mmCIF file of C-alpha atoms in Angstrom:
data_model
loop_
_atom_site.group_PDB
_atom_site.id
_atom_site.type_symbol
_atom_site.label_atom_id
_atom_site.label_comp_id
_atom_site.label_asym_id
_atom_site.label_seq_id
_atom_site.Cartn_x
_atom_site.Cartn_y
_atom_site.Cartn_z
ATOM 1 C CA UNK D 1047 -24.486 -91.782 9.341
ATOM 2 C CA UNK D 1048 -28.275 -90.164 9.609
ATOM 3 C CA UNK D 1049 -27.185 -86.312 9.434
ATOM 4 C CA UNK D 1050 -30.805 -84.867 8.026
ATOM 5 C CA UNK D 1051 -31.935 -85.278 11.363
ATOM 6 C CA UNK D 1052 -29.381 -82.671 12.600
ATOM 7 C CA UNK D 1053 -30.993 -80.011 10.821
ATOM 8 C CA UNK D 1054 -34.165 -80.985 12.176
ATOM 9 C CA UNK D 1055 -32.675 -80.872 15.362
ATOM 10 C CA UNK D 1056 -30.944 -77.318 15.325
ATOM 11 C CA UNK D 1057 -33.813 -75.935 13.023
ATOM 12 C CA UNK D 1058 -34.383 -72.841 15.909
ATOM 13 C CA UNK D 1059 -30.778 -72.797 16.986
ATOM 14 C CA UNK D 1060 -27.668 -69.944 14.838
ATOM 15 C CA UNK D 1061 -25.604 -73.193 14.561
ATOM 16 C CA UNK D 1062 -28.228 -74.339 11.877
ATOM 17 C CA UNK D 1063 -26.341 -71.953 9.677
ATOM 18 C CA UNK D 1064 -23.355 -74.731 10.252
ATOM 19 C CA UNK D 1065 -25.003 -77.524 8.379
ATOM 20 C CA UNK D 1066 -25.586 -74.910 5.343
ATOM 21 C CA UNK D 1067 -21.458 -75.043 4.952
ATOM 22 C CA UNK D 1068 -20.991 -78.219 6.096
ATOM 23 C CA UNK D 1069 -23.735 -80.489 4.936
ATOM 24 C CA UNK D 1070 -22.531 -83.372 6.791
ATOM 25 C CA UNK D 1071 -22.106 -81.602 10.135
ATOM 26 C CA UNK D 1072 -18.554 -83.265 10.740
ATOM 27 C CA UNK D 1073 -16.864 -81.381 13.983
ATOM 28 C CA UNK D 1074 -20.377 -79.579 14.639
ATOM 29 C CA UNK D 1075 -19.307 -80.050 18.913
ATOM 30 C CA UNK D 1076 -15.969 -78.807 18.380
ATOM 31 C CA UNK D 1077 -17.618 -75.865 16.862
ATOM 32 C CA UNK D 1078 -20.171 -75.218 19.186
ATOM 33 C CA UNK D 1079 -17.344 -75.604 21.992
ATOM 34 C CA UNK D 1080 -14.967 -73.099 20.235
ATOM 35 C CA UNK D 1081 -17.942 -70.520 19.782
ATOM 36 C CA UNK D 1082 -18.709 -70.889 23.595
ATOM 37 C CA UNK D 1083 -15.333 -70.933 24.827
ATOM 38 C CA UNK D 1084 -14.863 -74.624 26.188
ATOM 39 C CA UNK D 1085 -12.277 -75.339 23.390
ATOM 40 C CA UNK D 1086 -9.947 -72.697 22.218
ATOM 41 C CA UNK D 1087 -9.568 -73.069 18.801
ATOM 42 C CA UNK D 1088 -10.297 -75.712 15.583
ATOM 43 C CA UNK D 1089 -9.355 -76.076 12.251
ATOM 44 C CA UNK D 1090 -11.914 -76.628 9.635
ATOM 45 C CA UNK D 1091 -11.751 -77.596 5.658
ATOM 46 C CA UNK D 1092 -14.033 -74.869 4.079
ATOM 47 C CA UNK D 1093 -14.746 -75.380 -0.043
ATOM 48 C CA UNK D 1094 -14.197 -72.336 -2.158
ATOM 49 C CA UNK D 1095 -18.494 -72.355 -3.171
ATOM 50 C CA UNK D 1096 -19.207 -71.857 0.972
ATOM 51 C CA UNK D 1097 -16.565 -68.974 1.673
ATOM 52 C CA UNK D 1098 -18.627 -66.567 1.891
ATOM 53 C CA UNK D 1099 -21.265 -68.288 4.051
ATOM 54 C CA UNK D 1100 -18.433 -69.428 6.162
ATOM 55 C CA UNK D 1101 -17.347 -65.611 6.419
ATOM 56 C CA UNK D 1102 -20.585 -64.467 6.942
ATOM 57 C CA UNK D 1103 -20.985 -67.377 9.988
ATOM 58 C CA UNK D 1104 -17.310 -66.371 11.561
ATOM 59 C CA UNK D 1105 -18.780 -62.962 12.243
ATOM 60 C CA UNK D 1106 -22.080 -63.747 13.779
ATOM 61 C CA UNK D 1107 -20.106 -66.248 16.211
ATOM 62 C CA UNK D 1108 -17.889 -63.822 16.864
ATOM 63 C CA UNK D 1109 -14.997 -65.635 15.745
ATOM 64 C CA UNK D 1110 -11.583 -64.749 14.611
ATOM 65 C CA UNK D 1111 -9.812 -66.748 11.759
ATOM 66 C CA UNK D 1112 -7.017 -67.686 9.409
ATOM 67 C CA UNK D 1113 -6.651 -69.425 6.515
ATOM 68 C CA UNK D 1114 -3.208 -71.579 6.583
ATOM 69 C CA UNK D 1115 -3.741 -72.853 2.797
ATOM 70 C CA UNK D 1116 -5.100 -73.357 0.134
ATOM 71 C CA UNK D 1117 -5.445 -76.902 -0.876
ATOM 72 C CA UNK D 1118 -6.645 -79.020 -3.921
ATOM 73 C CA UNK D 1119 -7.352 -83.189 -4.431
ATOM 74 C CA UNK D 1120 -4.707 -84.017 -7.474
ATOM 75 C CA UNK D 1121 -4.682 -87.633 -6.377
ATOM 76 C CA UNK D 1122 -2.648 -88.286 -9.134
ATOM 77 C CA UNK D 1123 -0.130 -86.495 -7.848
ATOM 78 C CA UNK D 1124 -0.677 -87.624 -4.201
ATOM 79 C CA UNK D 1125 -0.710 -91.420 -5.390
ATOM 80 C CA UNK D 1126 2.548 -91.054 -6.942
ATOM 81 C CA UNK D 1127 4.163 -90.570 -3.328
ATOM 82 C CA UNK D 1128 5.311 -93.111 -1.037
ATOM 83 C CA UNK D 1129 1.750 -93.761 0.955
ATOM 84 C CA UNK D 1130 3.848 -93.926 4.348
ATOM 85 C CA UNK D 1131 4.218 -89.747 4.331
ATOM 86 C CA UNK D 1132 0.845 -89.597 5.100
ATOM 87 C CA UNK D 1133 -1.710 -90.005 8.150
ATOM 88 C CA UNK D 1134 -5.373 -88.739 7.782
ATOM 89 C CA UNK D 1135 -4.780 -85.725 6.118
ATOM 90 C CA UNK D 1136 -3.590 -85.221 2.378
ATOM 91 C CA UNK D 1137 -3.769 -82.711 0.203
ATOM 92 C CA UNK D 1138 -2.088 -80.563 -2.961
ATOM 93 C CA UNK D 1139 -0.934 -76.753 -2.272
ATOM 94 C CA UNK D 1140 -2.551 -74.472 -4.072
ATOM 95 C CA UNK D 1141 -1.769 -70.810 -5.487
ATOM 96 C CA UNK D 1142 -5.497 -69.996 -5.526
ATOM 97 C CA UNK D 1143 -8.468 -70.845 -4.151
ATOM 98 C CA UNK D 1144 -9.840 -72.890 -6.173
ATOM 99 C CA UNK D 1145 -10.337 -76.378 -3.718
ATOM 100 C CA UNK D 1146 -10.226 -75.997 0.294
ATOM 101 C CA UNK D 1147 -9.049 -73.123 2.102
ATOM 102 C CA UNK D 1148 -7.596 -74.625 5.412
ATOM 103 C CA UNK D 1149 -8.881 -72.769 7.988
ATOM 104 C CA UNK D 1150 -8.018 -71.733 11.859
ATOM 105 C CA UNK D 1151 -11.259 -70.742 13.910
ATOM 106 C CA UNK D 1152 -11.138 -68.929 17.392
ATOM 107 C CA UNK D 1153 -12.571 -66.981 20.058
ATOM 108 C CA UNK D 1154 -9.988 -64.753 20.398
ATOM 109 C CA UNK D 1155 -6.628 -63.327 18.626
ATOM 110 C CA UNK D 1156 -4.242 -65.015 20.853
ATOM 111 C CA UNK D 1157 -5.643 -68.610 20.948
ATOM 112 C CA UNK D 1158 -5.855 -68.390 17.085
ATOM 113 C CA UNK D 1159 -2.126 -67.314 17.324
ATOM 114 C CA UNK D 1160 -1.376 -70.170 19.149
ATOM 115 C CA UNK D 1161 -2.766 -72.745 16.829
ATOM 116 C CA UNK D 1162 -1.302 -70.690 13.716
ATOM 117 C CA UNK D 1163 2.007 -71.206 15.015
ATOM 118 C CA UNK D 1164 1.890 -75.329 15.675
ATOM 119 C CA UNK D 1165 -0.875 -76.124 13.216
ATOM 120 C CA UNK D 1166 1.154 -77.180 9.626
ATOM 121 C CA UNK D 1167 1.566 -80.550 8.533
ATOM 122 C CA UNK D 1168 4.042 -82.667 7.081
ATOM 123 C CA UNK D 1169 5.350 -81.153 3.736
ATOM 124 C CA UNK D 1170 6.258 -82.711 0.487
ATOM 125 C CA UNK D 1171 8.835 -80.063 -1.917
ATOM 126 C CA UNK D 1172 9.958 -81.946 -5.148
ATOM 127 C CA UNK D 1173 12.839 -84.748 -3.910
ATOM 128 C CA UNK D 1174 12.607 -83.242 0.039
ATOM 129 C CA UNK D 1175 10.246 -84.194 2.704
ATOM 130 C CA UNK D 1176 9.835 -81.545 6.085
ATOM 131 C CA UNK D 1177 8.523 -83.498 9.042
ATOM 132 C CA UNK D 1178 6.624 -81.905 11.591
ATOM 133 C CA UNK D 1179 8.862 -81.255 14.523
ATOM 134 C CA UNK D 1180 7.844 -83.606 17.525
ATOM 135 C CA UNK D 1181 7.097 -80.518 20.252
ATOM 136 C CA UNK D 1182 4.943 -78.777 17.138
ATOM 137 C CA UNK D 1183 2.479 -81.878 17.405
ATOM 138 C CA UNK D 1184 2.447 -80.927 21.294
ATOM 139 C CA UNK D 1185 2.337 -77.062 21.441
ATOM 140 C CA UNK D 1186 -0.750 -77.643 18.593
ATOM 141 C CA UNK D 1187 -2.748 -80.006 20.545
ATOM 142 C CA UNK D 1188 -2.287 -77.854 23.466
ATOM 143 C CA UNK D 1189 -3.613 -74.610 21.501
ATOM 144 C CA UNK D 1190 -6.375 -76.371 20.267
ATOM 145 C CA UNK D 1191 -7.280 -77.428 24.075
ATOM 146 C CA UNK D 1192 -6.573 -81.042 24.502
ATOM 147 C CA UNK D 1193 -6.163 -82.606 28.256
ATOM 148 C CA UNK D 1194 -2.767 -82.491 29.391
ATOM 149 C CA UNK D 1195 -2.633 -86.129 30.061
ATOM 150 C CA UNK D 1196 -3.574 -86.904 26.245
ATOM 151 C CA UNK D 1197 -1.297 -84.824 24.715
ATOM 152 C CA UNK D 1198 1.845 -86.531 27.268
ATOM 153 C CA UNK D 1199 0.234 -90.366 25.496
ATOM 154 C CA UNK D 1200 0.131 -88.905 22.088
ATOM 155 C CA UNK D 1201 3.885 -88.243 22.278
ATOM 156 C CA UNK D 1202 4.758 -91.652 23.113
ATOM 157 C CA UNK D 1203 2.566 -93.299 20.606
ATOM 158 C CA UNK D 1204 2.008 -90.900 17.623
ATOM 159 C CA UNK D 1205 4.312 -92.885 15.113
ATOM 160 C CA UNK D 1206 1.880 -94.599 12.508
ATOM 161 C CA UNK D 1207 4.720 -97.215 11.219
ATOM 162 C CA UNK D 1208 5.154 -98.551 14.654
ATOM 163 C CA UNK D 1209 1.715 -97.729 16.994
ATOM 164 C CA UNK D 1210 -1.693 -97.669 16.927
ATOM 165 C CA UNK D 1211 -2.721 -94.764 18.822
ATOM 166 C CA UNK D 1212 -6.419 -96.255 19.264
ATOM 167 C CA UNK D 1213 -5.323 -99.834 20.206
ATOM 168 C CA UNK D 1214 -2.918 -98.076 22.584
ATOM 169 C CA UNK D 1215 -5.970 -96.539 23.980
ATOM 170 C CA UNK D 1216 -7.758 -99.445 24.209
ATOM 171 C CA UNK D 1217 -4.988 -101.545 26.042
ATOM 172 C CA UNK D 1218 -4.325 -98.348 28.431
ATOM 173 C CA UNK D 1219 -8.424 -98.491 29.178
ATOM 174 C CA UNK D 1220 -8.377 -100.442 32.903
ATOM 175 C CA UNK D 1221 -12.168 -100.064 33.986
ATOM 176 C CA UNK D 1222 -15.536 -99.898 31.438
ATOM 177 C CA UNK D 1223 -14.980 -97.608 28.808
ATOM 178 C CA UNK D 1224 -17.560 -94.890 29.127
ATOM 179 C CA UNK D 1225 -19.165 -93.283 26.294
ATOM 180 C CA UNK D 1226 -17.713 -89.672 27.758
ATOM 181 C CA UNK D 1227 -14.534 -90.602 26.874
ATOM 182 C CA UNK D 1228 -15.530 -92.226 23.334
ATOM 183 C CA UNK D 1229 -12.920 -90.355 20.707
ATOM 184 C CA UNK D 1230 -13.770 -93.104 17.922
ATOM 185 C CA UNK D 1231 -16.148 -90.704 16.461
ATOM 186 C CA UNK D 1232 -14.485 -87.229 16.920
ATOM 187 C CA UNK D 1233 -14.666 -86.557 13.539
ATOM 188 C CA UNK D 1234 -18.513 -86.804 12.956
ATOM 189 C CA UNK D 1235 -21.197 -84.695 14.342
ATOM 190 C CA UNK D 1236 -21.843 -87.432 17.574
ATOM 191 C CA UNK D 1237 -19.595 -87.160 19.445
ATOM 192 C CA UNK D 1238 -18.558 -85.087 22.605
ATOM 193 C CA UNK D 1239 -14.782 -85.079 22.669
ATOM 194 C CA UNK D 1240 -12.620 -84.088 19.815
ATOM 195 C CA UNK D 1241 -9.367 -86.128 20.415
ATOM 196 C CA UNK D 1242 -7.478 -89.547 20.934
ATOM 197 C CA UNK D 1243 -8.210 -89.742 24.544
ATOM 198 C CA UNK D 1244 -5.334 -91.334 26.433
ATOM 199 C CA UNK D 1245 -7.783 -94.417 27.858
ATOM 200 C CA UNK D 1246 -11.397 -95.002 27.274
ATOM 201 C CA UNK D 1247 -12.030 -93.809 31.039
ATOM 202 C CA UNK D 1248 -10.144 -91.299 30.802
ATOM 203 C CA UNK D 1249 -11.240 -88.148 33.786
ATOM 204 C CA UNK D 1250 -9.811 -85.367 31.929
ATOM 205 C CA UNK D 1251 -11.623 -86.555 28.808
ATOM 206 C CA UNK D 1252 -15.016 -87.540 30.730
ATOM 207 C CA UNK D 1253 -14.702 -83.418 32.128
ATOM 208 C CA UNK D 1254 -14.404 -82.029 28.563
ATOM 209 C CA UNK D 1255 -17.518 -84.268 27.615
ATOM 210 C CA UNK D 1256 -19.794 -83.263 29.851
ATOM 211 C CA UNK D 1257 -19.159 -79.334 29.742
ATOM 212 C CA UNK D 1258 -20.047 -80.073 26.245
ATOM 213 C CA UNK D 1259 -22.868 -82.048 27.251
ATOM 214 C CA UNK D 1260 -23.850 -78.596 28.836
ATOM 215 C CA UNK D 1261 -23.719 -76.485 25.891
ATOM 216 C CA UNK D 1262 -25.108 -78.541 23.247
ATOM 217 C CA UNK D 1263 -28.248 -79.443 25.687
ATOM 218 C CA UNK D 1264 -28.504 -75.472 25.402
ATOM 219 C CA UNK D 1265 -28.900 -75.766 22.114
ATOM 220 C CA UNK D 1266 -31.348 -79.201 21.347
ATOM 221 C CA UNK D 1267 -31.713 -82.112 24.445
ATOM 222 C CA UNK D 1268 -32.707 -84.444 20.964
ATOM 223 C CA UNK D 1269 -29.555 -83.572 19.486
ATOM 224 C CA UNK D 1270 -27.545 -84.623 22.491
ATOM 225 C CA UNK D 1271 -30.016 -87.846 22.807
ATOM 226 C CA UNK D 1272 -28.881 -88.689 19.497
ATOM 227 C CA UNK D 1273 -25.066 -88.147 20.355
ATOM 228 C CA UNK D 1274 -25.428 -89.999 23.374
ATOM 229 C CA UNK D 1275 -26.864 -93.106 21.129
ATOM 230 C CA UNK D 1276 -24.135 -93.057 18.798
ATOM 231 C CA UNK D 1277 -21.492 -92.995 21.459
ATOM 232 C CA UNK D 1278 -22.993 -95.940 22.601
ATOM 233 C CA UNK D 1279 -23.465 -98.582 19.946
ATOM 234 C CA UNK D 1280 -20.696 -101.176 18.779
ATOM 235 C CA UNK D 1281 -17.756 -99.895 17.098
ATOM 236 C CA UNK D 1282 -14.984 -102.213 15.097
ATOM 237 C CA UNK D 1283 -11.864 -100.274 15.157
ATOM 238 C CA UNK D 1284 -8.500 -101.415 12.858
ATOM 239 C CA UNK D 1285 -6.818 -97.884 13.045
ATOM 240 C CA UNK D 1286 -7.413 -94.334 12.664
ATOM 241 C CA UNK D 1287 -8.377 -94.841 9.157
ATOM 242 C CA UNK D 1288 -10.439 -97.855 9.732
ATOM 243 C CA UNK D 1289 -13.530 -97.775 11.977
ATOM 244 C CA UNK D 1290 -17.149 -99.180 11.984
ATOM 245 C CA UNK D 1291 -20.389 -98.103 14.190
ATOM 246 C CA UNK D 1292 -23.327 -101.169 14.289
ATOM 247 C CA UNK D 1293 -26.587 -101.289 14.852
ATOM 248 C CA UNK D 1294 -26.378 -104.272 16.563
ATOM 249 C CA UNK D 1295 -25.169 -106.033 19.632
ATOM 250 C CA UNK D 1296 -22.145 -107.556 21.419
ATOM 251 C CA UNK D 1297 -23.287 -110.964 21.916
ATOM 252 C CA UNK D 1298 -19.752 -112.061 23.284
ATOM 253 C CA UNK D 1299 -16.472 -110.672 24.026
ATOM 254 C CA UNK D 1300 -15.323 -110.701 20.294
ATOM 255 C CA UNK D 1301 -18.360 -111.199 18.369
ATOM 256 C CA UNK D 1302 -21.141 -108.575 17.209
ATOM 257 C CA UNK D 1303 -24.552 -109.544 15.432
ATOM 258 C CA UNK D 1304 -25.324 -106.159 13.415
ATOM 259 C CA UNK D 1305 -28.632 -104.953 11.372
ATOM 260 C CA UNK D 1306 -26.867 -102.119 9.434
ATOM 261 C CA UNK D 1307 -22.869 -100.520 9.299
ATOM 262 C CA UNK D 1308 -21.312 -97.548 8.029
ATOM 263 C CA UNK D 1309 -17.852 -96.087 7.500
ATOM 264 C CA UNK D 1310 -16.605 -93.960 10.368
ATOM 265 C CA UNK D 1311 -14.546 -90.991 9.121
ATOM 266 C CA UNK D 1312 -11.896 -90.559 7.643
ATOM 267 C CA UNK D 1313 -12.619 -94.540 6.683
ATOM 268 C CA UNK D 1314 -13.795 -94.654 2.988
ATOM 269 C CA UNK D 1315 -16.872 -95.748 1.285
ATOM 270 C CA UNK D 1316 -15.101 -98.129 -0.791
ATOM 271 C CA UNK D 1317 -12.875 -99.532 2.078
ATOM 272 C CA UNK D 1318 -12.518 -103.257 1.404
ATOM 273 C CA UNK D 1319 -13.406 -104.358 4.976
ATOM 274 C CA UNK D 1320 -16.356 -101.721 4.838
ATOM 275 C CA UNK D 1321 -17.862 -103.539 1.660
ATOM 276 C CA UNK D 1322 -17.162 -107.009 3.158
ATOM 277 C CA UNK D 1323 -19.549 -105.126 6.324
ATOM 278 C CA UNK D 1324 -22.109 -104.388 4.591
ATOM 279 C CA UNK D 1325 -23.095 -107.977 3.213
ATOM 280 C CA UNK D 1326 -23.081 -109.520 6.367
ATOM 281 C CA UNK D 1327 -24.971 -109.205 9.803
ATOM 282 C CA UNK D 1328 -22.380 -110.599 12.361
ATOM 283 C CA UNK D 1329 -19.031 -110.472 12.623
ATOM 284 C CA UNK D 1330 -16.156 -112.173 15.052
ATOM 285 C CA UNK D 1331 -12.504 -110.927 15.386
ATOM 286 C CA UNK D 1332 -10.174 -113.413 16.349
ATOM 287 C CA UNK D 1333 -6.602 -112.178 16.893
ATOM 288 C CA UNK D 1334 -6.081 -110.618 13.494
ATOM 289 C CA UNK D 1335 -8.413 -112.534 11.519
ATOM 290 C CA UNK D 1336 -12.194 -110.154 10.782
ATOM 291 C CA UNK D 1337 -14.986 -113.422 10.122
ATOM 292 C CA UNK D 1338 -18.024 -111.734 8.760
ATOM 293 C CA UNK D 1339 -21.194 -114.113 8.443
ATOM 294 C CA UNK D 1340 -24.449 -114.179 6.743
ATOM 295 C CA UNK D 1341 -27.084 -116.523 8.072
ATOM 296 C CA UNK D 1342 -24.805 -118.011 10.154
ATOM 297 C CA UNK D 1343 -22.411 -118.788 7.506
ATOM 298 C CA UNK D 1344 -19.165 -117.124 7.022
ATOM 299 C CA UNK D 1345 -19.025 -114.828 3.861
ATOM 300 C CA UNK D 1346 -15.528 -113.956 3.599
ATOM 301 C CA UNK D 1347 -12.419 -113.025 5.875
ATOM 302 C CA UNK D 1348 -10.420 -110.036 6.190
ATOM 303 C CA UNK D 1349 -6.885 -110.423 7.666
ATOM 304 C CA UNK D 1350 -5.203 -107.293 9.169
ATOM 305 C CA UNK D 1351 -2.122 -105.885 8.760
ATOM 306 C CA UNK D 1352 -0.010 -104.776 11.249
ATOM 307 C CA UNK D 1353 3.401 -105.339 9.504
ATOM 308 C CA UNK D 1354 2.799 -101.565 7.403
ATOM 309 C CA UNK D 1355 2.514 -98.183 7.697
ATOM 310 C CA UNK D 1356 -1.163 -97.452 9.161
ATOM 311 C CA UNK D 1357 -0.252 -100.597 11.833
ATOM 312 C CA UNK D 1358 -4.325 -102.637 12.001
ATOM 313 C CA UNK D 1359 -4.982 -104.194 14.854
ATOM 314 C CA UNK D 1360 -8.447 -104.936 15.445
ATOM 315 C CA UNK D 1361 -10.488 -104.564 18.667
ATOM 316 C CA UNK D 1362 -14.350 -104.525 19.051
ATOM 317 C CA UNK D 1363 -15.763 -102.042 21.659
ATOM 318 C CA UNK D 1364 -19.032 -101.001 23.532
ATOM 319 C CA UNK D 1365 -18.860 -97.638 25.708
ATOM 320 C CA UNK D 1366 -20.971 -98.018 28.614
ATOM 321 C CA UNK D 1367 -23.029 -95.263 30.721
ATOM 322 C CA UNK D 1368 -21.629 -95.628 33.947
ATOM 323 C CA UNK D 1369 -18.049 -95.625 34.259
#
């Protein structure tokens, strides 16, 4: 994803000082938002070399925060668990701070209480796992400001052995998905709302997106240009941990001809489907099946899964302008 044209972008505006901690500018809206009050709080990974910038940019903002944890990446230790304990988010506790420090930003004391007391994850103690307590996943989507309507969806479908929240979306979407209610990219710097939206249309979601619309025009019109592009453009979606933006077109229902792809996060760079992507330039999904093609020959196959945890279910999307 092109993120050296964000600092070009924000070079007169304080949230420059952003991309300084957070080279890749991942969240940047939901920060801006926080700082000016349209969301009420976020939670941010901050490594132990930008503390003190991150300090330093908590009290120019204004901003109140907490750190939860401190976290490390032992993946040997994290591999040696049963995959299925875990969603998007992984980590090792840590006694120091010697990783991440998990972090809790807001605008004032009692929204950052609010997210404090719902905001934990899943815990792993030796023999014992401690599941997150379903009206915790609730209360903390609600503290960090997401539509009411969302949050009632997310209940029903939040169970990554049996749904997939985005399909769910996408078979809950009745009219053209518009790009105001996009959520496939929450987690980069392009995008305008920072949740699983309940549909692709839907009007609580659309509202959020273009307050923030509002406040990031403040800041740069190109930088909400670019946004607005991404949000746009063809996006392959298998699950929350597999996701693909083209450059490219949707030359039929279930096919896409594509110049370039990249890895959405949390999807990683060495994602088989990902490096099966990036040799091709068109790709059809049929039921299941992923066909990528070169030249107008097929390349290989990839063949989701929706009998595991992390259910795939593949579904090729364009959000429109209109909705």
């Amino acid at each position: 994803m092109n993120t050296a044209s964000l600092s070009k972008h924000l070079v007169n505006s304080p949230f420059s000082k952003y991309l300084e901690i957070f080279p890749n500018g991942g969240q940047l809206p939901s920060f801006i938002a926080t700082v000016k009050g349209l969301k009420s709080a976020t939670d941010l990974w901050v490594q132990k070399p930008k503390w003190k910038s991150f300090c330093e940019l908590a009290q120019y903002f204004g901003l109140y925060y907490y750190v939860d944890a401190y976290f490390y990446q032992d993946m040997g230790k994290l591999n040696s668990l049963p995959q299925e304990l875990f969603t998007k988010t992984k980590a090792v506790f840590s006694k120091e701070f010697s990783g991440e420090a998990h972090v809790f930003i807001a605008k004032s004391q009692d929204a950052l209480t609010n997210a404090i007391a719902s905001g934990w994850y899943p815990l792993v103690v030796g023999q014992r796992v401690i599941e997150k307590h379903l009206p915790d996943h609730y209360t903390f989507g609600k503290a960090l400001g997401y539509p009411q309507c969302c949050l009632d969806f997310f209940q029903k479908r939040n169970h990554w052995n049996f749904y997939n929240n985005y399909y769910e979306t996408y078979r809950h979407t009745i009219n053209k998905p518009t790009y105001l209610s996009n959520g496939l990219l929450r987690h980069t710097p392009f995008s305008l709302i920072p949740h699983i939206p309940c549909s692709f249309n839907c009007e609580a979601s659309i509202e959020y997106a273009q307050k923030n619309r509002l406040l990031i025009n403040e800041e740069n019109p190109e930088y909400l240009e670019e946004i607005e592009y991404h949000l746009q453009t063809p996006i392959l979606c298998l699950s929350e941990l597999k996701i693909y933006r083209f450059e490219g077109n949707i030359v039929a229902e279930n096919v896409v001809n594509y110049q370039s792809v990249e890895a959405i996060s949390p999807t990683s760079q060495n994602d088989l489907l990902y490096q099966i992507l990036v040799k091709g330039d068109a790709c059809m999904v049929e039921g299941n099946i992923i066909r990528v093609y070169r030249d107008n020959s097929q390349i290989s196959a990839y063949f989701a899964r929706g009998d595991k945890h992390e259910v795939e279910i593949p579904f090729l999307i364009i959000f429109f302008k209109d909705t």
